[in-house]
Coordinates of C-alpha atoms and ligand atoms in Angstrom, one line a residue:
X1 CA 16.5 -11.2 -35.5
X2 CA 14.4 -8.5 -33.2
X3 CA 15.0 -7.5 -29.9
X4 CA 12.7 -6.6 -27.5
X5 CA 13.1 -5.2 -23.7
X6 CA 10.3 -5.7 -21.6
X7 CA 10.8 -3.1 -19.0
X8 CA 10.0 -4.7 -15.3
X9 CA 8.5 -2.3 -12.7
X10 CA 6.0 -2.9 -10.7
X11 CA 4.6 -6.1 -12.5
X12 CA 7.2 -8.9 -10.7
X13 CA 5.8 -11.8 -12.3
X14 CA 5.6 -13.8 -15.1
X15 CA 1.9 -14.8 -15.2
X16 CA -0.4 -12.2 -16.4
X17 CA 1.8 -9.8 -17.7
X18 CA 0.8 -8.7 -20.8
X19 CA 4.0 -6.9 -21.5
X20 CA 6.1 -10.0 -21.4
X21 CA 3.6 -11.9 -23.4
X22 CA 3.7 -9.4 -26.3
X23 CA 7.6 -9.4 -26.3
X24 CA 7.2 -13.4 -26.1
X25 CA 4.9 -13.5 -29.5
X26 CA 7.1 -10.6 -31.2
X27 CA 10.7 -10.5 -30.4
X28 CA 13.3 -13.1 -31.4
X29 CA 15.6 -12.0 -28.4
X30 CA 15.0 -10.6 -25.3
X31 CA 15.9 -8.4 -22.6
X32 CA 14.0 -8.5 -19.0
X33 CA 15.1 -5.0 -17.5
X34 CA 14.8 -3.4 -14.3
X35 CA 16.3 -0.4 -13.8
X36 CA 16.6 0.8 -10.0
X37 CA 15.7 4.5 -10.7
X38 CA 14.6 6.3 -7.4
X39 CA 15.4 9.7 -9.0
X40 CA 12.2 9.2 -11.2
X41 CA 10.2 8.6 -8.6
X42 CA 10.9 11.4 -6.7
X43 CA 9.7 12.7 -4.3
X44 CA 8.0 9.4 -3.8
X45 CA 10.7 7.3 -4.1
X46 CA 10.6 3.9 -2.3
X47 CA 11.1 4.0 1.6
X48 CA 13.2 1.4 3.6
X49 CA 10.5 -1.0 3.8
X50 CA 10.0 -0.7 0.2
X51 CA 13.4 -1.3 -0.9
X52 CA 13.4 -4.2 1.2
X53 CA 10.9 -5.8 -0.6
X54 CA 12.3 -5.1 -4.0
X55 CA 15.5 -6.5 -3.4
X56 CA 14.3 -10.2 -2.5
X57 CA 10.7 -9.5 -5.2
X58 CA 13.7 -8.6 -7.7
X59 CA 16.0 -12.0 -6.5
X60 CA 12.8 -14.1 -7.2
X61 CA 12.0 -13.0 -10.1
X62 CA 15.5 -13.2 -11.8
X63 CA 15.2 -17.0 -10.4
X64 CA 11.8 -17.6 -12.2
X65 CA 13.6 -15.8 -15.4
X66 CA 16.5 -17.9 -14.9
X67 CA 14.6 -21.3 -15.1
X68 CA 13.6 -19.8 -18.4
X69 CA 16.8 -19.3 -19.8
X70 CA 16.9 -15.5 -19.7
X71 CA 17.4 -13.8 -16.2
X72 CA 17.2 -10.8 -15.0
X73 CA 19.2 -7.7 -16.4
X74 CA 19.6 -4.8 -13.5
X75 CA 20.9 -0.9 -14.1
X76 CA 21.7 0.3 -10.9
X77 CA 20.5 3.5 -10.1
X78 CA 20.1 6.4 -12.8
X79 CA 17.6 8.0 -14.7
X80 CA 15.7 4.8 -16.5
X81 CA 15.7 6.8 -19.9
X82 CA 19.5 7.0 -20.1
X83 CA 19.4 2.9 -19.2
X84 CA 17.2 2.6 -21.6
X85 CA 18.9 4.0 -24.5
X86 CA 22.4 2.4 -23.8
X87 CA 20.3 -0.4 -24.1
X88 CA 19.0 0.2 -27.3
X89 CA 22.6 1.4 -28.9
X90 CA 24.2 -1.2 -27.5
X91 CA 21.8 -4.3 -28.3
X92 CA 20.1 -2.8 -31.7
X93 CA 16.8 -3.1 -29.8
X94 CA 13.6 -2.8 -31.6
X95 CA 10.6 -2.9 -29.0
X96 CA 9.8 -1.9 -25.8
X97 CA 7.1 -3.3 -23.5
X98 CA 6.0 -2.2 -20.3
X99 CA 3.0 -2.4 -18.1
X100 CA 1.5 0.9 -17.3
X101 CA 1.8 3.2 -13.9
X102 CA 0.0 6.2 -12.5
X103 CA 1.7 7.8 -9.9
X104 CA 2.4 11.6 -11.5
X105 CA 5.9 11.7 -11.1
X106 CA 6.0 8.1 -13.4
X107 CA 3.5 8.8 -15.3
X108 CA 5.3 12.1 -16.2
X109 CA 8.5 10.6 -17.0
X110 CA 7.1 7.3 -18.9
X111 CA 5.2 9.6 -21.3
X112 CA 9.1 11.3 -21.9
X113 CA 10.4 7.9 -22.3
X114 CA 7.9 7.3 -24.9
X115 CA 8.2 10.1 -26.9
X116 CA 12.1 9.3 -27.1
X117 CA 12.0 6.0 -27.8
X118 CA 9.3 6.8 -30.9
X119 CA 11.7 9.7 -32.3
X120 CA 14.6 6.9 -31.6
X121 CA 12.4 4.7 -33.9
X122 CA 11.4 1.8 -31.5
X123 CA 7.8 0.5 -31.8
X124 CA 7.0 1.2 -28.1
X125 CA 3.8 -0.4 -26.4
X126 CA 2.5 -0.1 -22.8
X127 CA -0.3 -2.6 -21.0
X128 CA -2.8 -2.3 -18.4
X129 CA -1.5 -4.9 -16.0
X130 CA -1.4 -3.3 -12.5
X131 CA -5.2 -2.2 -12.3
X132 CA -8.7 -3.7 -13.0
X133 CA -10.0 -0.7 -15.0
X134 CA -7.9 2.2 -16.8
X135 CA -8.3 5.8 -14.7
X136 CA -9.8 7.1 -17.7
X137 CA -12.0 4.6 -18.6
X138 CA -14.6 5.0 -15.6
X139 CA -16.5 8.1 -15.4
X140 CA -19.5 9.3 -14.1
X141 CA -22.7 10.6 -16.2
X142 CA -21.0 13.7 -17.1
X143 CA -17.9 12.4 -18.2
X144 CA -15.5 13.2 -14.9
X145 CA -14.1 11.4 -12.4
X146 CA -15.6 9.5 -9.3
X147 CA -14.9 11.1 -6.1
X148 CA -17.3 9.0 -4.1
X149 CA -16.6 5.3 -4.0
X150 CA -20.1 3.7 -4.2
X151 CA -20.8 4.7 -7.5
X152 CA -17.4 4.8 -8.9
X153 CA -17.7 0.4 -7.7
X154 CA -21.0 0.0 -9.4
X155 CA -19.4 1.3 -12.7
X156 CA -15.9 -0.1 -12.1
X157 CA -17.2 -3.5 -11.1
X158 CA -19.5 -4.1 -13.9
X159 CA -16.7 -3.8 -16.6
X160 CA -15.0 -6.8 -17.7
X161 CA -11.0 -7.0 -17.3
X162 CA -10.1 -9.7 -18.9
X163 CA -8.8 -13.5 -17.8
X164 CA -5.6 -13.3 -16.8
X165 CA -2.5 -14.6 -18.9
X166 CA -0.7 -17.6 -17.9
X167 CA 3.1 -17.8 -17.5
X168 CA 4.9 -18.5 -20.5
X169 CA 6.5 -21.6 -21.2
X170 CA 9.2 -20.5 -22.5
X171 CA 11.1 -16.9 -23.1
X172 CA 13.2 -15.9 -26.6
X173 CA 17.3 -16.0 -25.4
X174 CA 19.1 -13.1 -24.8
X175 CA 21.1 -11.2 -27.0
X176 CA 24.8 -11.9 -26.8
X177 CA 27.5 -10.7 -24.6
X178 CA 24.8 -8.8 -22.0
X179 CA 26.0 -7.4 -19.3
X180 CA 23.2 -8.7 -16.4
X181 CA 24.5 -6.5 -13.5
X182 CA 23.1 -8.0 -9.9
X183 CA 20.1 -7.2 -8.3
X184 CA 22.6 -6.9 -4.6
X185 CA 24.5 -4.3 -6.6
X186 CA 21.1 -1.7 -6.5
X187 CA 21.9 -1.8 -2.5
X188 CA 18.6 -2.1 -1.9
X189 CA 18.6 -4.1 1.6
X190 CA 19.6 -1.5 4.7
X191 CA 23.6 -0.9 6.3
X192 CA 22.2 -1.8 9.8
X193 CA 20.0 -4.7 9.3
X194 CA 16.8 -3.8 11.3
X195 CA 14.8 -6.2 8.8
X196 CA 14.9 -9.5 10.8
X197 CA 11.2 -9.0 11.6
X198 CA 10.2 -8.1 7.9
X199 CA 12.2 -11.5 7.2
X200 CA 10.4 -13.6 9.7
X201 CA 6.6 -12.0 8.3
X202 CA 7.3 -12.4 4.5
X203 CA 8.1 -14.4 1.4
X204 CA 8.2 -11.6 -1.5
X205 CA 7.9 -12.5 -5.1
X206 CA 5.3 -14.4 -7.1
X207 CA 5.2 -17.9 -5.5
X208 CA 5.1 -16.7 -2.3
X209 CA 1.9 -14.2 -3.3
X210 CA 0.3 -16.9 -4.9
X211 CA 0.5 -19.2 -1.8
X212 CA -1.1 -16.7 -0.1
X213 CA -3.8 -16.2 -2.1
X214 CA -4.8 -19.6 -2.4
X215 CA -4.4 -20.1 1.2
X216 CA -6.8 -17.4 1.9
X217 CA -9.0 -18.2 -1.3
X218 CA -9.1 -21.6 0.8
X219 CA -9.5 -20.8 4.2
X220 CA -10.4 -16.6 5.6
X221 CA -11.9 -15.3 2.2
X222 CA -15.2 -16.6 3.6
X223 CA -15.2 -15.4 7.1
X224 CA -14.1 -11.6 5.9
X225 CA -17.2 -9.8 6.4
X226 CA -17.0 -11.2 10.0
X227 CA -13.4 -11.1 11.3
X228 CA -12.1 -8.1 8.8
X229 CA -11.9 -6.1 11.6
X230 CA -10.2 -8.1 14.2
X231 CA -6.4 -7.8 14.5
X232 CA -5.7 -10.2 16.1
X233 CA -7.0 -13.1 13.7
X234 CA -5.7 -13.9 10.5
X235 CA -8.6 -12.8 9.1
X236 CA -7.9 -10.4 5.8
X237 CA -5.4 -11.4 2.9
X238 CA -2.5 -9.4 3.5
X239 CA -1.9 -9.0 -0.3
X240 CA -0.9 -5.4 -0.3
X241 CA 2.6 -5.9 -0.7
X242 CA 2.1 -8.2 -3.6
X243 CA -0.4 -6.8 -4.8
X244 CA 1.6 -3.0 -5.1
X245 CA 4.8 -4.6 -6.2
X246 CA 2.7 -6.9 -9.0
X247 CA 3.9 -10.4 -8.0
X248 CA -0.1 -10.9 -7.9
X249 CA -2.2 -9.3 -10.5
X250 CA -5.2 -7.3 -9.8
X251 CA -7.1 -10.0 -12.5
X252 CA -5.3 -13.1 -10.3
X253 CA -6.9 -11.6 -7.0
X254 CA -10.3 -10.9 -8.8
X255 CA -10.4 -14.7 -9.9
X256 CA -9.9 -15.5 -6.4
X257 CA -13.7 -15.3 -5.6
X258 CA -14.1 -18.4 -8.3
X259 CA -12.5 -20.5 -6.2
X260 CA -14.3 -19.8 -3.0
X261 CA -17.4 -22.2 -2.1
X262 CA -19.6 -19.3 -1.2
X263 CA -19.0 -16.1 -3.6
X264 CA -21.8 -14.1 -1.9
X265 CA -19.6 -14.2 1.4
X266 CA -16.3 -13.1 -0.2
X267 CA -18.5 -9.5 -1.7
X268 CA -16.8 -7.8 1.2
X269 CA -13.0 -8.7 0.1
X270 CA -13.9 -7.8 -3.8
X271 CA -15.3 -4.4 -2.5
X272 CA -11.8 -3.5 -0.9
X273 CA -10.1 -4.8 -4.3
X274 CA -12.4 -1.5 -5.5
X275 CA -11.4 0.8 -3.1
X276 CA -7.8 -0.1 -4.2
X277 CA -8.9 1.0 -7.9
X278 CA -10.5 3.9 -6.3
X279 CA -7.2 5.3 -5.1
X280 CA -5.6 4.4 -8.6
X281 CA -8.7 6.3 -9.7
X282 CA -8.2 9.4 -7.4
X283 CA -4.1 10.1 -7.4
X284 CA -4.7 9.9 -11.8
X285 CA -7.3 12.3 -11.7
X286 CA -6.3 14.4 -9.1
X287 CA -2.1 14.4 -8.5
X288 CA -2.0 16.9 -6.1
X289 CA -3.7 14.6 -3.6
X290 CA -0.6 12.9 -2.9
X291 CA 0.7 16.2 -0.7
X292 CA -2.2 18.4 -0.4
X293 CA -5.7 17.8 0.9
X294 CA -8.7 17.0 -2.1
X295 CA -11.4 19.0 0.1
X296 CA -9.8 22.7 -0.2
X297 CA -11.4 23.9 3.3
X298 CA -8.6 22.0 4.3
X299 CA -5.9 23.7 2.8
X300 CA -5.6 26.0 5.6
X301 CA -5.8 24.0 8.4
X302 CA -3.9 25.1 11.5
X303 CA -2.0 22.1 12.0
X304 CA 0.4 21.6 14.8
X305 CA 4.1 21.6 14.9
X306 CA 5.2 18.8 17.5
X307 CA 8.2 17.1 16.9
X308 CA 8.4 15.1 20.3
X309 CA 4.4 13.9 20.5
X310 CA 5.3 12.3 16.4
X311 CA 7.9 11.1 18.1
X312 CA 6.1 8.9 20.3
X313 CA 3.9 8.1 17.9
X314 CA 6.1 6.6 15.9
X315 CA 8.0 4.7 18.2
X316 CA 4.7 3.6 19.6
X317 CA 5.0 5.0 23.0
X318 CA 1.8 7.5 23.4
X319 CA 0.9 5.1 26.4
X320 CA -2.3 4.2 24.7
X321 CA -2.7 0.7 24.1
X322 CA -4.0 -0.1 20.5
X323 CA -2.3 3.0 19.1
X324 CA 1.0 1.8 20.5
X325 CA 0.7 -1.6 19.4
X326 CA 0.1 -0.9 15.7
X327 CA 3.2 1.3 15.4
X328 CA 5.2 -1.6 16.7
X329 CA 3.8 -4.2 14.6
X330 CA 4.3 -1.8 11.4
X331 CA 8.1 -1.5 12.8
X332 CA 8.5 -5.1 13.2
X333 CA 6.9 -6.1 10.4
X334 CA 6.7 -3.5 8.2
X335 CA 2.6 -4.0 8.0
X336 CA -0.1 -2.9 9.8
X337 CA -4.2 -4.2 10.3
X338 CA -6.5 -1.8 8.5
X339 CA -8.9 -1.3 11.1
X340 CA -5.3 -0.4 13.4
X341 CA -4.1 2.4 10.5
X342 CA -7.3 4.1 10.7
X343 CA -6.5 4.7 14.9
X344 CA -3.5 5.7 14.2
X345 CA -4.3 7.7 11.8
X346 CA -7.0 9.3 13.4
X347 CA -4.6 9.9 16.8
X348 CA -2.6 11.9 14.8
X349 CA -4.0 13.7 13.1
X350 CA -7.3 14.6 15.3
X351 CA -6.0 14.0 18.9
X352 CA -2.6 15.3 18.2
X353 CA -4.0 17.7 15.0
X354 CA -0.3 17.0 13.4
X355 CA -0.4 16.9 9.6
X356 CA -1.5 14.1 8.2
X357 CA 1.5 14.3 5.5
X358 CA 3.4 13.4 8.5
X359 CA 1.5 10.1 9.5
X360 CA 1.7 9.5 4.9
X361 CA 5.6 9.7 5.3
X362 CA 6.2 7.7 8.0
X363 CA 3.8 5.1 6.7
X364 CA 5.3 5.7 3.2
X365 CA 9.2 4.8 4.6
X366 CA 8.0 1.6 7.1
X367 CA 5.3 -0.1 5.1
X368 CA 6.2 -2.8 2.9
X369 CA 2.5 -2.2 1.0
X370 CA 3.8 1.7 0.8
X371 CA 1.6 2.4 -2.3
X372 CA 1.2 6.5 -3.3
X373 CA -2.5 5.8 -4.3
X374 CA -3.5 3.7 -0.8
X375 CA -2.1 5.9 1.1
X376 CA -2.5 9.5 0.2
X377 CA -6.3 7.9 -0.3
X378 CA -5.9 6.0 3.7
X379 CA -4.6 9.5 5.2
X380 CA -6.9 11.1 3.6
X381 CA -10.2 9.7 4.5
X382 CA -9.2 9.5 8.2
X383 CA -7.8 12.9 8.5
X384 CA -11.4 14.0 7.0
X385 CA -10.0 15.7 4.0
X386 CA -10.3 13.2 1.1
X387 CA -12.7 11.6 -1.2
X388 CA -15.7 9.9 0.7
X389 CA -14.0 10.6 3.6
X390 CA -15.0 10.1 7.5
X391 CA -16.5 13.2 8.6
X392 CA -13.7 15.4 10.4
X393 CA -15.8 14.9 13.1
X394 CA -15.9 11.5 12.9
X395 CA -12.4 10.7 15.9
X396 CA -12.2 6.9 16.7
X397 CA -11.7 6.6 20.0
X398 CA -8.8 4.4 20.7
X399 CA -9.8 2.3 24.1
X400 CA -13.0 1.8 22.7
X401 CA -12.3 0.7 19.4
X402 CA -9.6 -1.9 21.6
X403 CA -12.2 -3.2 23.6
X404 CA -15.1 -3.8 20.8
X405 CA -12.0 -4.8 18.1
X406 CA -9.8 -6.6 20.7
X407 CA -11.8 -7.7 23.7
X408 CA -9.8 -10.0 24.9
X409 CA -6.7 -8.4 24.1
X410 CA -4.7 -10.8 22.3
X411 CA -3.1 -8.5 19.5
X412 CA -1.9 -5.7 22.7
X413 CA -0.7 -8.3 24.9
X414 CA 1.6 -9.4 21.7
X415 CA 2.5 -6.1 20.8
X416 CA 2.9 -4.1 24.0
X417 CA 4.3 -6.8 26.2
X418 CA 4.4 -4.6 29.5
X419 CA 0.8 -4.6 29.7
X420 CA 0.8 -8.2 29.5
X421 CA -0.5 -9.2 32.7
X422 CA -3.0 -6.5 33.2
X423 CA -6.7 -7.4 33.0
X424 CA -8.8 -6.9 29.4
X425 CA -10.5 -4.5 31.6
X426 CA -7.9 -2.1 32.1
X427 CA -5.9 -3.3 28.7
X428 CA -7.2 -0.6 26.6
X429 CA -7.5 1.9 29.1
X430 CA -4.1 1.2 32.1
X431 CA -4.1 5.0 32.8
X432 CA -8.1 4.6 34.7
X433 CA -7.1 1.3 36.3
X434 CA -6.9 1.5 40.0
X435 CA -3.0 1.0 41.8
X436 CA -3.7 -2.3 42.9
X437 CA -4.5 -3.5 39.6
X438 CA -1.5 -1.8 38.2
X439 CA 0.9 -3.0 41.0
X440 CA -0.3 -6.7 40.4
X441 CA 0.0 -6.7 37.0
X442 CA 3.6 -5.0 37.7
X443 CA 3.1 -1.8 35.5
X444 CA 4.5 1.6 36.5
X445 CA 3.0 4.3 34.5
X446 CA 5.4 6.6 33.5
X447 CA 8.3 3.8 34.1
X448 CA 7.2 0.6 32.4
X449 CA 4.9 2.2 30.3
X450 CA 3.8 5.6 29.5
X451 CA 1.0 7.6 30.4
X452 CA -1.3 8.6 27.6
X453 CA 0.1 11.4 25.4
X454 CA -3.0 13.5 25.4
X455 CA -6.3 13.0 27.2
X456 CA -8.4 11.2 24.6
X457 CA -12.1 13.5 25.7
X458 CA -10.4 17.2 26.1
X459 CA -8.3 16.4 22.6
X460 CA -11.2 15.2 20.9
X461 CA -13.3 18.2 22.1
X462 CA -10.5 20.7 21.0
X463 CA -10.3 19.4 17.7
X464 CA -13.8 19.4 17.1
X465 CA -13.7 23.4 17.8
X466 CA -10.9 23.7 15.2
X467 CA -13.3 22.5 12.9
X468 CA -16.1 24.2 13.7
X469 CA -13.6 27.6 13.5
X470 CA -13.1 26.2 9.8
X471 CA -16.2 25.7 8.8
X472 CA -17.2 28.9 9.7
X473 CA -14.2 30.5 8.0
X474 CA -15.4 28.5 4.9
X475 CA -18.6 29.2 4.7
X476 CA -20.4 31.7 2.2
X477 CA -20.6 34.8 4.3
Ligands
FAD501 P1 -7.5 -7.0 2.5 O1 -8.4 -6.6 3.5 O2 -7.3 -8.5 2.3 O3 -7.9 -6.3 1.1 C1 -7.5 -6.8 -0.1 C2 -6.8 -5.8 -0.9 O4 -7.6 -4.7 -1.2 C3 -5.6 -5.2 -0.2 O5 -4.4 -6.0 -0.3 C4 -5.5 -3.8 -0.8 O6 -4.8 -3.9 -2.0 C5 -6.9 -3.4 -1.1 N1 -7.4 -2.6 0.0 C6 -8.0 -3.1 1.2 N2 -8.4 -2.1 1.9 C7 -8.1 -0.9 1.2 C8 -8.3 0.4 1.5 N3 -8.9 0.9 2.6 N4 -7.9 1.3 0.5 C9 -7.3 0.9 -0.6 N5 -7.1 -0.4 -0.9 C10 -7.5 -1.3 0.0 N6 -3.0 0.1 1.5 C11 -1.9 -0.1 0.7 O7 -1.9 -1.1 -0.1 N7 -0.8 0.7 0.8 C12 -0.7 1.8 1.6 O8 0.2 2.5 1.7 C13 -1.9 2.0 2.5 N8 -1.8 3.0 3.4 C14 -2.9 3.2 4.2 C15 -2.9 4.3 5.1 C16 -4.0 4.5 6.0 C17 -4.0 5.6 6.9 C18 -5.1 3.7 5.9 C19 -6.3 3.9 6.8 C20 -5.2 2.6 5.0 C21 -4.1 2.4 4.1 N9 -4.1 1.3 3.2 C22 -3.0 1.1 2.4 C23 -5.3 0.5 3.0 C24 -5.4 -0.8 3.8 O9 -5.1 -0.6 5.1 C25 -4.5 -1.9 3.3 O10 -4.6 -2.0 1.9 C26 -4.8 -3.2 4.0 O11 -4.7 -3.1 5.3 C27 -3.9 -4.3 3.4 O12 -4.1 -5.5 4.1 P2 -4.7 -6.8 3.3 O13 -3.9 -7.0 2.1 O14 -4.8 -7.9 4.3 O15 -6.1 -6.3 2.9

């Protein structure tokens, strides 16, 4: 009789999961482990958001296990080597299976666990599950990594990753006289619930990612290139969380474009798949990018130190409009609309010049897609600093961006309910409307609604001389 662990992490699923299909074709018994191991991760372990999602992705997944005959088994937190190992003592266990990761910290601590389990004599094999290409395996002419995406998509997209697996039919038992654990003992979900409006957004775990992608495979996949930008419409996938967490497989998503009556119009959605790989891509090849900027003039930049303006910014209450309204739908529902993280994040840290590791760890404890490769690549390219990032000089402007991405205002209005009745003329812009405007529409400013944190011109125009100060101090003398 062999034994077998296949070691869950961020692959929730049974279909196309390569490390569950080898322990399925080798192992007479097995053990489906998840280990809630936060230390690991550190200093990137999960946020609140993150946790959230685990606990009912984890709940799912022990169901789908269950109907197979062999649920879940859960450590609670430790290191995952020492769970590991009682494991292995305990249960005789002969392989272990995994899919692979590539944030440093678990990429560091994975190649430990290897090397253990080796010496410990267990025939130990890892899968690329989680991304369409390996880091390493795309390079440019002269062998190193891609730091501009274009060419890094041509290479990356011409490669072929495979079909992906289906869900097996049936799992080998357990061993005897496991201890399974629960996934509500990890105490995952929050004290104070605050998660009512995650709850009311989203199903996690693999059904409910698979829906999704068929109901957008059906319907928006189409109409991306047009509405992609709009955030009030329905109008992109909303697969990050799944897609992070592995309850639907890079492979799954890439099939998606069979399924859609016109693949030319669905290019759009593929190419973000990309920039997704791209970030996988970067954070391997460069690990430091997680904390500290990839363009070293940066390194130095004079950032400033204002604990009441990322205040407001978080609770969305800078009193402008669009800004305001994506930090309320990321509180509510732990999510936010691309085209709305990029004004944010351009606020921040342009407007306000506040470090962009600031806007990253906010982001990285509220988002329910917190993903270390996304967003250290997201924060990045808007503060300027990153791979194929927007110019430094490039600083949205909020109000316009509101009016061209929300003329008539549908996604404020839901999101910043005091403005409500104002007119889409003044929506994206209350502090220049004129008093009688303001007084029928029954907004104070300052009262019902704040005035705008900085003037949008002067703080653009100041930060633009910060960065002429460090190109100068950059440049060759
Ligand atoms: P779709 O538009 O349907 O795209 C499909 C998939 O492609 C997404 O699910 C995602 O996996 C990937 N993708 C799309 N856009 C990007 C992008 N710009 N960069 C990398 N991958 C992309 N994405 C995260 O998954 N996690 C993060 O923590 C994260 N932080 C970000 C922070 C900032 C400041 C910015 C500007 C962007 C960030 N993004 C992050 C990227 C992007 O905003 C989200 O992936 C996207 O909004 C998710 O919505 P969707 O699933 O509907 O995307």
């Amino acid at each position: 009789m062999t034994t077998a662990i296949v070691w869950f992490r961020r692959d929730l699923r049974l279909a196309d999961n390569p490390a569950l299909q080898a322990a399925c074709r080798h192992a007479d018994r097995l053990i489906p482990l998840f280990v809630w191991s936060p230390g690991d991760e550190a200093p990137w372990q999960p946020g609140a958001a993150s946790r959230w999602w685990l606990h009912h992705s984890l709940e799912r997944l022990n169901e789908d296990l269950a109907r197979l005959g062999n649920p879940l088994v859960v450590r609670p937190a430790g290191r995952a080597l020492d769970a590991i190992r009682d494991l292995v003592e305990a249960q005789g266990v002969e392989y272990l299976y995994w899919n692979r990761l590539y944030d440093p910290a678990l990429v560091a601590r994975d190649k430990a666990l290897k090397q253990w389990a080796l010496e410990a004599g267990l025939t130990v094999e890892s899968f690329r599950a989680g991304v369409l290409s390996e880091p390493w395996e795309v390079a440019n002419g002269r062998g190193d990594p891609y730091r501009v995406f274009t060419p890094f998509w041509k290479a990356a997209r011409s490669r072929d990753c495979g079909a992906p697996i289906p869900a097996p039919k049936q799992l080998p038992m357990p061993p005897a006289g496991l201890d399974r654990g629960a996934v509500a003992s990890l105490g995952l979900l929050p004290g104070i619930r605050w998660d009512a409006g995650l709850a009311a957004t989203w199903r996690p775990g693999e059904a409910g990612g698979h829906d999704l992608l068929e109901d957008f495979a059906d319907g928006a996949a189409e109409r991306y290139g047009q509405v992609r930008d709009l955030p009030a419409e329905p109008g992109t996938s909303r697969l990050s969380p799944y897609l992070h967490f592995g309850e639907v497989s890079p492979r799954q998503a890439l099939r998606l474009i069979e399924r859609v009556q016109d693949p030319e119009a669905a290019q759009p959605w593929l190419r973000q798949l990309y920039w997704r790989e791209f970030g996988h891509h970067l954070l391997f090849h460069f690990p430091h990018t997680a904390e500290a900027p990839l363009d070293p003039r940066f390194a130095d930049f004079p950032w400033a130190d204002d604990e009441p303006a990322l205040a407001a910014w978080q609770a969305g209450t800078t009193g402008i409009p669009m800004v305001d309204a994506g930090m309320r739908e990321l509180w509510h529902t732990g999510w936010m609309h691309n085209r709305v993280r990029m004004l944010v994040a351009s606020l921040l840290t342009k407007n306000l010049l506040l470090p962009w590791q600031a806007g990253a760890r906010w982001f990285w404890d509220t988002l329910v897609d917190a993903d270390l490769a996304n967003n250290s690549l997201g924060w990045q390219w808007t503060a300027g600093c990153g791979a194929d990032a927007a110019p430094y000089f490039r600083i949205f402007n909020p109000a316009l961006q509101g009016e061209r991405f929300d003329p008539r205002g549908h996604y404020v209005r839901r999101w910043v309910p005091e403005l409500a009745q104002l007119p889409e003329r003044w929506l994206h812009r209350p502090w220049e409307a004129p008093q009688a405007v303001l007084d029928t529409a029954d907004v104070r400013l300052g009262r019902d609604y704040p005035r705008p944190l900085v003037d949008l011109a002067e703080s653009r125009a100041a930060a633009l001389d910060v960065w002429e100060d460090l190109k100068a101090t950059n440049s060759p003398a």
